Short mmCIF file of C-alpha atoms and ligand atoms in Angstrom, two decimals:
data_model
loop_
_atom_site.label_atom_id
_atom_site.label_comp_id
_atom_site.label_asym_id
_atom_site.label_seq_id
_atom_site.Cartn_x
_atom_site.Cartn_y
_atom_site.Cartn_z
CA MET A 1 -55.68 27.05 -143.92
CA ALA A 2 -55.73 27.30 -140.14
CA THR A 3 -53.92 27.76 -136.90
CA VAL A 4 -54.53 25.17 -134.17
CA GLU A 5 -53.90 26.18 -130.57
CA PHE A 6 -53.90 23.94 -127.52
CA SER A 7 -54.12 25.82 -124.20
CA ASN A 8 -53.56 23.64 -121.13
CA VAL A 9 -55.41 20.75 -122.76
CA SER A 10 -55.82 17.50 -120.82
CA LYS A 11 -57.72 14.29 -121.44
CA ILE A 12 -58.79 12.22 -118.48
CA TYR A 13 -60.51 8.95 -119.41
CA PRO A 14 -63.14 7.40 -117.15
CA GLY A 15 -61.23 5.58 -114.43
CA GLY A 16 -58.83 8.49 -114.09
CA VAL A 17 -56.28 7.71 -116.83
CA ARG A 18 -54.68 11.05 -117.66
CA ALA A 19 -53.83 10.26 -121.28
CA VAL A 20 -52.90 13.85 -122.17
CA ASN A 21 -51.57 16.16 -119.51
CA ASN A 22 -51.71 19.93 -119.82
CA ILE A 23 -50.58 20.42 -123.42
CA SER A 24 -50.02 23.95 -124.64
CA LEU A 25 -48.99 24.19 -128.25
CA ALA A 26 -49.53 26.70 -131.03
CA ILE A 27 -49.52 25.19 -134.53
CA HIS A 28 -49.06 27.81 -137.21
CA ASP A 29 -51.01 28.21 -140.42
CA ARG A 30 -49.63 25.85 -143.11
CA GLU A 31 -47.32 24.16 -140.66
CA PHE A 32 -46.65 20.39 -140.68
CA VAL A 33 -46.36 19.26 -137.07
CA VAL A 34 -45.60 15.67 -136.10
CA LEU A 35 -46.56 14.21 -132.71
CA VAL A 36 -44.17 11.40 -131.89
CA GLY A 37 -43.54 9.20 -128.89
CA PRO A 38 -43.71 5.63 -127.65
CA SER A 39 -46.92 3.62 -127.53
CA GLY A 40 -49.39 4.99 -125.01
CA CYS A 41 -47.85 8.48 -124.76
CA GLY A 42 -51.14 10.13 -125.75
CA LYS A 43 -50.52 11.19 -129.35
CA THR A 44 -53.64 9.56 -130.86
CA THR A 45 -55.80 10.95 -128.06
CA THR A 46 -54.41 14.42 -128.80
CA LEU A 47 -55.26 14.07 -132.49
CA ARG A 48 -58.73 12.72 -131.77
CA MET A 49 -59.46 15.72 -129.56
CA VAL A 50 -58.66 17.99 -132.52
CA ALA A 51 -60.96 15.92 -134.76
CA GLY A 52 -63.72 16.08 -132.15
CA LEU A 53 -63.72 12.31 -131.63
CA GLU A 54 -62.74 12.66 -127.96
CA GLU A 55 -64.07 15.21 -125.53
CA ILE A 56 -61.57 17.62 -124.04
CA SER A 57 -61.48 17.20 -120.24
CA GLU A 58 -59.58 20.40 -119.40
CA GLY A 59 -58.29 23.42 -121.28
CA THR A 60 -59.26 24.88 -124.64
CA LEU A 61 -58.59 24.00 -128.23
CA ALA A 62 -58.93 26.75 -130.83
CA ILE A 63 -58.90 26.61 -134.62
CA ASP A 64 -58.25 29.94 -136.27
CA GLY A 65 -58.76 31.61 -132.93
CA ARG A 66 -62.22 30.08 -132.36
CA VAL A 67 -62.60 27.74 -129.40
CA ILE A 68 -63.96 24.45 -130.75
CA ASN A 69 -64.21 22.33 -127.59
CA HIS A 70 -67.94 21.83 -128.15
CA VAL A 71 -68.14 22.07 -131.93
CA ALA A 72 -69.32 18.86 -133.62
CA PRO A 73 -66.67 17.00 -135.66
CA LYS A 74 -68.44 17.63 -138.96
CA ASP A 75 -68.45 21.37 -138.32
CA ARG A 76 -64.75 21.64 -137.57
CA ASP A 77 -63.71 21.63 -141.23
CA ILE A 78 -60.95 19.14 -140.57
CA ALA A 79 -60.15 15.92 -142.44
CA MET A 80 -58.59 12.90 -140.76
CA VAL A 81 -56.73 10.02 -142.41
CA PHE A 82 -56.72 6.86 -140.33
CA GLN A 83 -54.19 4.06 -140.03
CA ASN A 84 -56.68 1.48 -141.37
CA TYR A 85 -57.82 3.81 -144.24
CA ALA A 86 -61.51 3.25 -143.28
CA LEU A 87 -62.61 3.02 -146.94
CA TYR A 88 -66.10 1.85 -147.87
CA PRO A 89 -65.47 -1.60 -149.41
CA HIS A 90 -68.60 -1.64 -151.61
CA MET A 91 -67.89 1.75 -153.18
CA THR A 92 -65.55 2.54 -156.07
CA VAL A 93 -62.54 4.79 -155.56
CA TYR A 94 -64.52 7.63 -157.16
CA LYS A 95 -67.47 7.12 -154.85
CA ASN A 96 -65.24 6.75 -151.78
CA MET A 97 -63.72 10.13 -152.55
CA ALA A 98 -66.95 11.86 -153.54
CA PHE A 99 -69.20 10.40 -150.86
CA SER A 100 -68.73 12.87 -148.01
CA LEU A 101 -69.22 15.81 -150.39
CA GLN A 102 -72.32 14.28 -152.00
CA LEU A 103 -73.79 13.67 -148.57
CA ARG A 104 -73.47 17.35 -147.66
CA ARG A 105 -73.79 18.81 -151.15
CA ARG A 106 -76.51 21.33 -150.32
CA GLU A 107 -75.01 22.35 -146.99
CA LEU A 108 -71.63 22.91 -148.69
CA LYS A 109 -73.29 24.64 -151.65
CA LEU A 110 -71.53 22.44 -154.19
CA THR A 111 -72.85 21.45 -157.61
CA ARG A 112 -72.41 17.89 -158.90
CA ARG A 113 -69.96 19.22 -161.43
CA GLN A 114 -67.86 20.90 -158.72
CA ILE A 115 -67.73 17.66 -156.77
CA ASP A 116 -66.71 15.78 -159.91
CA GLU A 117 -63.97 18.35 -160.57
CA ARG A 118 -62.65 18.06 -157.01
CA VAL A 119 -62.54 14.26 -157.13
CA ARG A 120 -60.79 14.19 -160.51
CA GLN A 121 -58.32 16.85 -159.45
CA ALA A 122 -57.45 14.99 -156.25
CA ALA A 123 -57.17 11.73 -158.19
CA GLY A 124 -54.79 13.46 -160.60
CA ILE A 125 -52.61 14.77 -157.77
CA LEU A 126 -52.46 11.31 -156.19
CA GLY A 127 -51.97 9.29 -159.39
CA LEU A 128 -55.36 7.59 -158.99
CA SER A 129 -57.02 8.73 -162.23
CA ASP A 130 -56.84 5.24 -163.77
CA TYR A 131 -58.34 3.56 -160.71
CA LEU A 132 -61.50 5.58 -160.17
CA ASN A 133 -63.81 2.69 -161.10
CA ARG A 134 -62.08 0.09 -158.94
CA LYS A 135 -63.22 -1.05 -155.53
CA PRO A 136 -60.74 -0.94 -152.61
CA LYS A 137 -60.19 -4.71 -152.60
CA ALA A 138 -58.70 -4.43 -156.11
CA LEU A 139 -56.07 -1.92 -154.93
CA SER A 140 -52.66 -2.32 -153.32
CA GLY A 141 -52.10 -1.08 -149.76
CA GLY A 142 -50.35 2.02 -151.06
CA GLN A 143 -53.19 2.82 -153.46
CA ARG A 144 -55.78 2.40 -150.72
CA GLN A 145 -53.81 4.74 -148.56
CA ARG A 146 -53.84 7.32 -151.37
CA VAL A 147 -57.62 6.99 -151.71
CA ALA A 148 -57.91 7.72 -147.99
CA VAL A 149 -55.76 10.83 -148.49
CA GLY A 150 -57.82 11.74 -151.58
CA ARG A 151 -60.98 11.57 -149.56
CA ALA A 152 -59.46 14.10 -147.18
CA ILE A 153 -58.19 16.37 -149.98
CA VAL A 154 -61.54 16.72 -151.78
CA ARG A 155 -63.02 18.28 -148.70
CA ASN A 156 -60.53 21.11 -149.01
CA PRO A 157 -60.35 21.24 -145.21
CA LYS A 158 -58.71 23.80 -142.96
CA ALA A 159 -56.39 21.13 -141.58
CA PHE A 160 -55.36 17.52 -142.18
CA LEU A 161 -54.94 15.05 -139.35
CA PHE A 162 -52.97 11.87 -140.03
CA ASP A 163 -53.00 8.99 -137.55
CA GLU A 164 -50.09 6.63 -138.32
CA PRO A 165 -51.14 6.51 -142.00
CA LEU A 166 -48.12 4.51 -143.16
CA SER A 167 -47.98 1.75 -140.58
CA ASN A 168 -49.78 -0.83 -142.76
CA LEU A 169 -47.32 -0.41 -145.63
CA ASP A 170 -44.12 -2.35 -146.20
CA ALA A 171 -40.79 -0.61 -145.55
CA LYS A 172 -40.10 0.49 -149.13
CA LEU A 173 -43.61 1.76 -149.76
CA ARG A 174 -43.54 3.55 -146.44
CA VAL A 175 -40.51 5.57 -147.47
CA GLU A 176 -42.03 6.33 -150.90
CA THR A 177 -45.41 7.34 -149.48
CA ARG A 178 -43.69 9.45 -146.85
CA ALA A 179 -42.11 11.45 -149.66
CA GLU A 180 -45.52 11.72 -151.38
CA ILE A 181 -47.09 13.15 -148.25
CA LYS A 182 -44.30 15.68 -147.95
CA LYS A 183 -44.76 16.71 -151.61
CA LEU A 184 -48.49 16.94 -151.11
CA HIS A 185 -48.00 19.29 -148.22
CA LEU A 186 -45.63 21.47 -150.22
CA ARG A 187 -48.29 21.63 -152.94
CA LEU A 188 -51.43 22.15 -150.85
CA ASN A 189 -49.86 23.98 -147.92
CA THR A 190 -52.62 22.83 -145.57
CA THR A 191 -51.94 22.86 -141.84
CA THR A 192 -51.19 19.26 -140.89
CA ILE A 193 -50.93 17.34 -137.63
CA TYR A 194 -49.40 13.91 -138.10
CA VAL A 195 -49.06 11.16 -135.50
CA THR A 196 -46.40 8.46 -135.61
CA HIS A 197 -44.34 6.36 -133.21
CA ASP A 198 -41.54 6.29 -135.78
CA GLN A 199 -38.99 8.97 -134.98
CA GLU A 200 -37.42 8.77 -138.44
CA GLU A 201 -40.80 9.50 -140.03
CA ALA A 202 -41.23 12.39 -137.61
CA MET A 203 -37.82 13.85 -138.37
CA THR A 204 -38.23 13.63 -142.15
CA LEU A 205 -41.78 14.99 -142.34
CA GLY A 206 -42.18 17.62 -139.67
CA ASP A 207 -41.57 21.35 -139.84
CA ARG A 208 -41.68 20.85 -136.10
CA VAL A 209 -41.64 17.69 -134.05
CA VAL A 210 -43.48 17.31 -130.75
CA VAL A 211 -41.96 14.55 -128.63
CA MET A 212 -44.41 13.17 -126.05
CA LYS A 213 -44.09 10.86 -123.08
CA ASP A 214 -46.76 9.86 -120.56
CA GLY A 215 -49.19 12.44 -121.94
CA VAL A 216 -46.71 15.28 -121.53
CA VAL A 217 -44.93 17.25 -124.26
CA GLN A 218 -41.21 16.86 -123.67
CA GLN A 219 -39.93 19.04 -126.49
CA CYS A 220 -41.41 20.85 -129.46
CA ALA A 221 -38.86 22.09 -131.97
CA ARG A 222 -37.50 21.75 -135.49
CA PRO A 223 -36.21 18.23 -136.22
CA LEU A 224 -32.51 19.10 -136.16
CA GLU A 225 -32.91 21.11 -132.98
CA VAL A 226 -34.50 18.08 -131.30
CA TYR A 227 -31.63 15.93 -132.53
CA GLU A 228 -28.80 18.28 -131.68
CA ARG A 229 -30.23 19.91 -128.57
CA PRO A 230 -32.50 17.37 -126.84
CA VAL A 231 -33.90 18.89 -123.65
CA ASN A 232 -33.68 15.71 -121.63
CA GLN A 233 -32.38 12.17 -121.60
CA PHE A 234 -35.70 10.73 -122.78
CA VAL A 235 -35.75 12.87 -125.95
CA ALA A 236 -32.04 12.22 -126.52
CA GLY A 237 -32.61 8.47 -126.32
CA PHE A 238 -35.83 8.44 -128.34
CA VAL A 239 -34.68 10.52 -131.31
CA GLY A 240 -31.89 9.10 -133.46
CA THR A 241 -31.09 5.65 -134.81
CA PRO A 242 -29.03 3.97 -133.60
CA PRO A 243 -29.78 5.56 -130.23
CA MET A 244 -27.51 7.71 -128.09
CA ASN A 245 -25.09 5.93 -125.72
CA PHE A 246 -25.35 6.86 -122.05
CA PHE A 247 -22.64 6.56 -119.39
CA THR A 248 -23.32 7.18 -115.71
CA GLY A 249 -20.34 8.55 -113.80
CA LYS A 250 -19.11 11.43 -111.70
CA ILE A 251 -16.78 14.41 -111.93
CA ILE A 252 -13.29 14.10 -110.40
CA ASP A 253 -10.68 16.85 -109.88
CA GLY A 254 -13.17 19.37 -111.31
CA LYS A 255 -12.51 18.36 -114.91
CA TYR A 256 -12.69 14.61 -115.49
CA PHE A 257 -15.80 12.58 -116.10
CA VAL A 258 -15.08 9.14 -114.66
CA PHE A 259 -17.00 5.89 -114.91
CA GLY A 260 -15.53 2.46 -114.09
CA ASN A 261 -11.86 2.72 -114.96
CA GLN A 262 -12.41 5.17 -117.83
CA ARG A 263 -11.53 8.84 -117.58
CA MET A 264 -12.68 11.61 -119.92
CA ALA A 265 -11.25 15.16 -119.88
CA LEU A 266 -14.32 17.33 -120.35
CA PRO A 267 -14.08 20.25 -122.78
CA PRO A 268 -14.69 23.82 -121.50
CA ARG A 269 -18.33 23.91 -122.69
CA LEU A 270 -19.30 20.88 -120.61
CA LEU A 271 -17.23 22.02 -117.63
CA GLN A 272 -18.95 25.38 -117.74
CA SER A 273 -22.38 23.71 -117.61
CA LEU A 274 -21.34 22.01 -114.35
CA GLN A 275 -20.54 25.21 -112.51
CA GLY A 276 -22.33 25.57 -109.20
CA ARG A 277 -23.42 21.93 -109.03
CA SER A 278 -22.79 19.63 -106.12
CA ASN A 279 -20.83 16.57 -107.12
CA GLY A 280 -23.36 13.76 -107.53
CA PRO A 281 -23.77 11.18 -110.29
CA ILE A 282 -24.20 12.52 -113.79
CA ILE A 283 -24.91 11.02 -117.21
CA LEU A 284 -22.81 11.60 -120.29
CA GLY A 285 -24.64 11.11 -123.60
CA ALA A 286 -22.77 10.39 -126.84
CA ARG A 287 -24.43 9.78 -130.20
CA PRO A 288 -23.00 6.80 -132.11
CA GLU A 289 -21.36 9.18 -134.59
CA ALA A 290 -19.51 10.93 -131.72
CA LEU A 291 -17.60 7.68 -131.17
CA SER A 292 -14.73 6.86 -133.51
CA LEU A 293 -13.31 3.41 -133.64
CA VAL A 294 -9.71 2.25 -133.72
CA PRO A 295 -8.79 -1.44 -134.07
CA GLU A 296 -6.30 -3.10 -131.75
CA GLY A 297 -2.69 -2.20 -132.49
CA ARG A 298 -3.59 1.33 -133.51
CA PHE A 299 -4.61 2.54 -130.07
CA ALA A 300 -3.44 6.10 -129.51
CA GLY A 301 -3.47 6.47 -125.72
CA GLN A 302 -6.28 5.77 -123.33
CA GLU A 303 -7.64 9.16 -122.41
CA ASN A 304 -11.15 9.98 -123.65
CA SER A 305 -11.64 6.47 -124.91
CA ILE A 306 -13.28 3.18 -124.02
CA SER A 307 -11.86 -0.26 -124.68
CA GLY A 308 -14.28 -2.98 -125.62
CA THR A 309 -15.14 -6.01 -127.69
CA ALA A 310 -17.11 -5.89 -130.92
CA SER A 311 -20.30 -7.94 -130.95
CA VAL A 312 -22.28 -7.11 -134.09
CA ILE A 313 -21.01 -5.31 -137.18
CA GLU A 314 -23.56 -3.78 -139.53
CA PRO A 315 -21.97 -2.67 -142.81
CA LEU A 316 -23.96 0.17 -144.40
CA GLY A 317 -21.75 0.80 -147.44
CA ASP A 318 -19.82 4.01 -146.79
CA ARG A 319 -20.12 3.58 -143.03
CA MET A 320 -20.85 0.89 -140.49
CA ASP A 321 -22.51 0.48 -137.13
CA VAL A 322 -20.46 -1.45 -134.62
CA TYR A 323 -22.20 -2.79 -131.52
CA PHE A 324 -19.74 -3.48 -128.74
CA SER A 325 -19.42 -4.06 -125.03
CA SER A 326 -16.98 -2.64 -122.47
CA ASP A 327 -16.28 -3.68 -118.88
CA GLU A 328 -19.17 -1.52 -117.66
CA HIS A 329 -21.59 -1.54 -120.58
CA SER A 330 -22.95 -4.47 -122.52
CA HIS A 331 -24.60 -2.51 -125.28
CA LEU A 332 -22.77 0.42 -126.90
CA ILE A 333 -23.00 1.56 -130.50
CA CYS A 334 -20.48 3.33 -132.65
CA ARG A 335 -21.26 4.64 -136.14
CA THR A 336 -18.05 5.00 -138.05
CA ASP A 337 -16.78 5.24 -141.59
CA ALA A 338 -15.97 1.96 -143.28
CA THR A 339 -12.17 2.48 -143.23
CA HIS A 340 -11.62 -0.27 -140.69
CA ALA A 341 -14.30 -2.62 -142.01
CA MET A 342 -11.79 -5.32 -142.87
CA GLU A 343 -10.08 -5.20 -139.47
CA ILE A 344 -13.14 -5.43 -137.23
CA ALA A 345 -15.00 -8.67 -136.70
CA PRO A 346 -17.23 -9.96 -133.91
CA LEU A 347 -15.11 -10.50 -130.77
CA SER A 348 -12.34 -8.16 -132.06
CA PRO A 349 -10.89 -5.97 -129.33
CA LEU A 350 -11.33 -2.32 -130.12
CA ARG A 351 -11.06 1.12 -128.67
CA VAL A 352 -13.44 4.00 -129.33
CA TYR A 353 -12.59 7.63 -128.85
CA LEU A 354 -15.28 10.05 -127.77
CA ALA A 355 -15.64 13.45 -129.44
CA LEU A 356 -16.49 15.04 -126.11
CA ASP A 357 -17.27 18.42 -127.62
CA LYS A 358 -20.26 16.72 -129.28
CA CYS A 359 -21.49 15.06 -126.08
CA HIS A 360 -24.23 16.05 -123.65
CA LEU A 361 -24.51 15.91 -119.87
CA PHE A 362 -27.79 14.93 -118.21
CA ASP A 363 -29.01 15.04 -114.62
CA ALA A 364 -29.04 11.52 -113.20
CA ASP A 365 -32.61 11.86 -111.87
CA SER A 366 -35.95 10.88 -113.39
CA ALA A 367 -36.31 14.20 -115.25
CA GLY A 368 -32.87 13.74 -116.83
CA ARG A 369 -32.53 17.40 -117.83
CA ASN A 370 -29.85 18.20 -120.40
CA ILE A 371 -27.66 20.51 -118.34
CA SER A 372 -25.17 21.13 -121.13
CA LEU A 373 -27.81 23.09 -123.11
CA ALA A 374 -27.44 26.00 -120.75
CA VAL A 375 -24.11 26.79 -122.37
CA LYS A 376 -24.01 27.94 -125.99
CA GLY A 377 -21.84 26.08 -128.47
P1 ATP B 1 -50.23 4.12 -129.69
O1 ATP B 1 -49.02 4.56 -130.46
O2 ATP B 1 -50.06 2.78 -129.06
O3 ATP B 1 -51.52 4.28 -130.45
P2 ATP B 1 -50.69 6.63 -128.33
O4 ATP B 1 -49.47 7.42 -128.01
O5 ATP B 1 -51.45 7.07 -129.52
O6 ATP B 1 -50.32 5.09 -128.42
P3 ATP B 1 -53.14 6.87 -126.89
O7 ATP B 1 -53.87 5.89 -127.76
O8 ATP B 1 -53.47 8.30 -127.07
O9 ATP B 1 -51.58 6.67 -127.03
O10 ATP B 1 -53.37 6.43 -125.38
C1 ATP B 1 -52.84 7.20 -124.29
C2 ATP B 1 -53.20 6.52 -122.98
O11 ATP B 1 -54.60 6.58 -122.78
C3 ATP B 1 -52.82 5.07 -122.90
O12 ATP B 1 -52.36 4.80 -121.60
C4 ATP B 1 -54.10 4.34 -123.18
O13 ATP B 1 -54.14 3.08 -122.55
C5 ATP B 1 -55.13 5.28 -122.58
N1 ATP B 1 -56.42 5.21 -123.26
C6 ATP B 1 -56.65 5.38 -124.60
N2 ATP B 1 -57.96 5.26 -124.88
C7 ATP B 1 -58.59 5.03 -123.69
C8 ATP B 1 -59.96 4.82 -123.29
N3 ATP B 1 -60.95 4.87 -124.19
N4 ATP B 1 -60.19 4.61 -121.98
C9 ATP B 1 -59.22 4.59 -121.06
N5 ATP B 1 -57.91 4.78 -121.36
C10 ATP B 1 -57.60 4.99 -122.66
#
């Protein structure tokens, strides 16, 4: 069990690439933290610095309060599971799991029997007991992945590091293995740092989610907090599928948000967040579920709504995602219940109403700060 603390940590690669920029982050004992962000945002580099596979250019990294910047990887008491599993192909599952312990048996003060017990216990936890004599090539992708996790478990490390461990699995297995990893964490309670580019994986696994962009932490919070209270437009757009809709407009008469020929009467919470601002462009963000759809002929007035044309309908059983375009936007998404499924088809005219009390307002600059967070509610 361990705490992991980043204090102003940066990684600058030769040539000046600042892959990780001034990260400060305290990971608690037993916590499961997920680093998530688009390709190249620096999440793998961050993880590799914890493992000791990359040098830290600036700042300090501490495990259990001890600075480990210059501690060799093998002495950090951390186990990493890689995307490609990195199993030894010529060794059996048993040997793959036992190998690192056998190699350091004396140093770790372990008897052969203790190693055997650890391997068999880990195999039991992971459902690998019947496969101990097989070689990796005779295993499925999911089983190989479990061997890689088993190899980490037997070391009984202070912390687990996972680098995109599910990306080689098919969609169904990915969801199943995701649940296995979550169960494993509930059972072992080992501090875990997990890297993924998949925001859904991040949201379902993490006690906390760290959203990164360009080497910088954008937001670190519980999954629902990140979803409901994104600190900026990047986080709002990255977290959530389908993604949030954004409308650029301006405020008129002190209470209407206007874009194109659409007019929205902002609720008090959003109006309050605008107090003291000069009247420049502003971005309204609406999650697909904050849009409700009404087919033609049932329109109930125009205020707080957008007229458009359906393009793609995705039925999801009890609900459906409707992709549509309006005069100003070619790509909007509404997630709605399936009540109107029979009445909406591609090219159908439609109108969507915005639940403005569920919307956000963002600065229309590159930082895209969520200004509506300043007001409670
Ligand atoms: P991905 O999801 O694609 O693996 P990532 O978020 O894990 O991306 P990193 O692999 O940490 O991102 O890379 C962060 C940045 O550092 C990228 O711009 C990458 O090109 C750069 N980078 C990574 N390794 C090196 C290296 N050895 N030398 C120079 N630049 C590097």
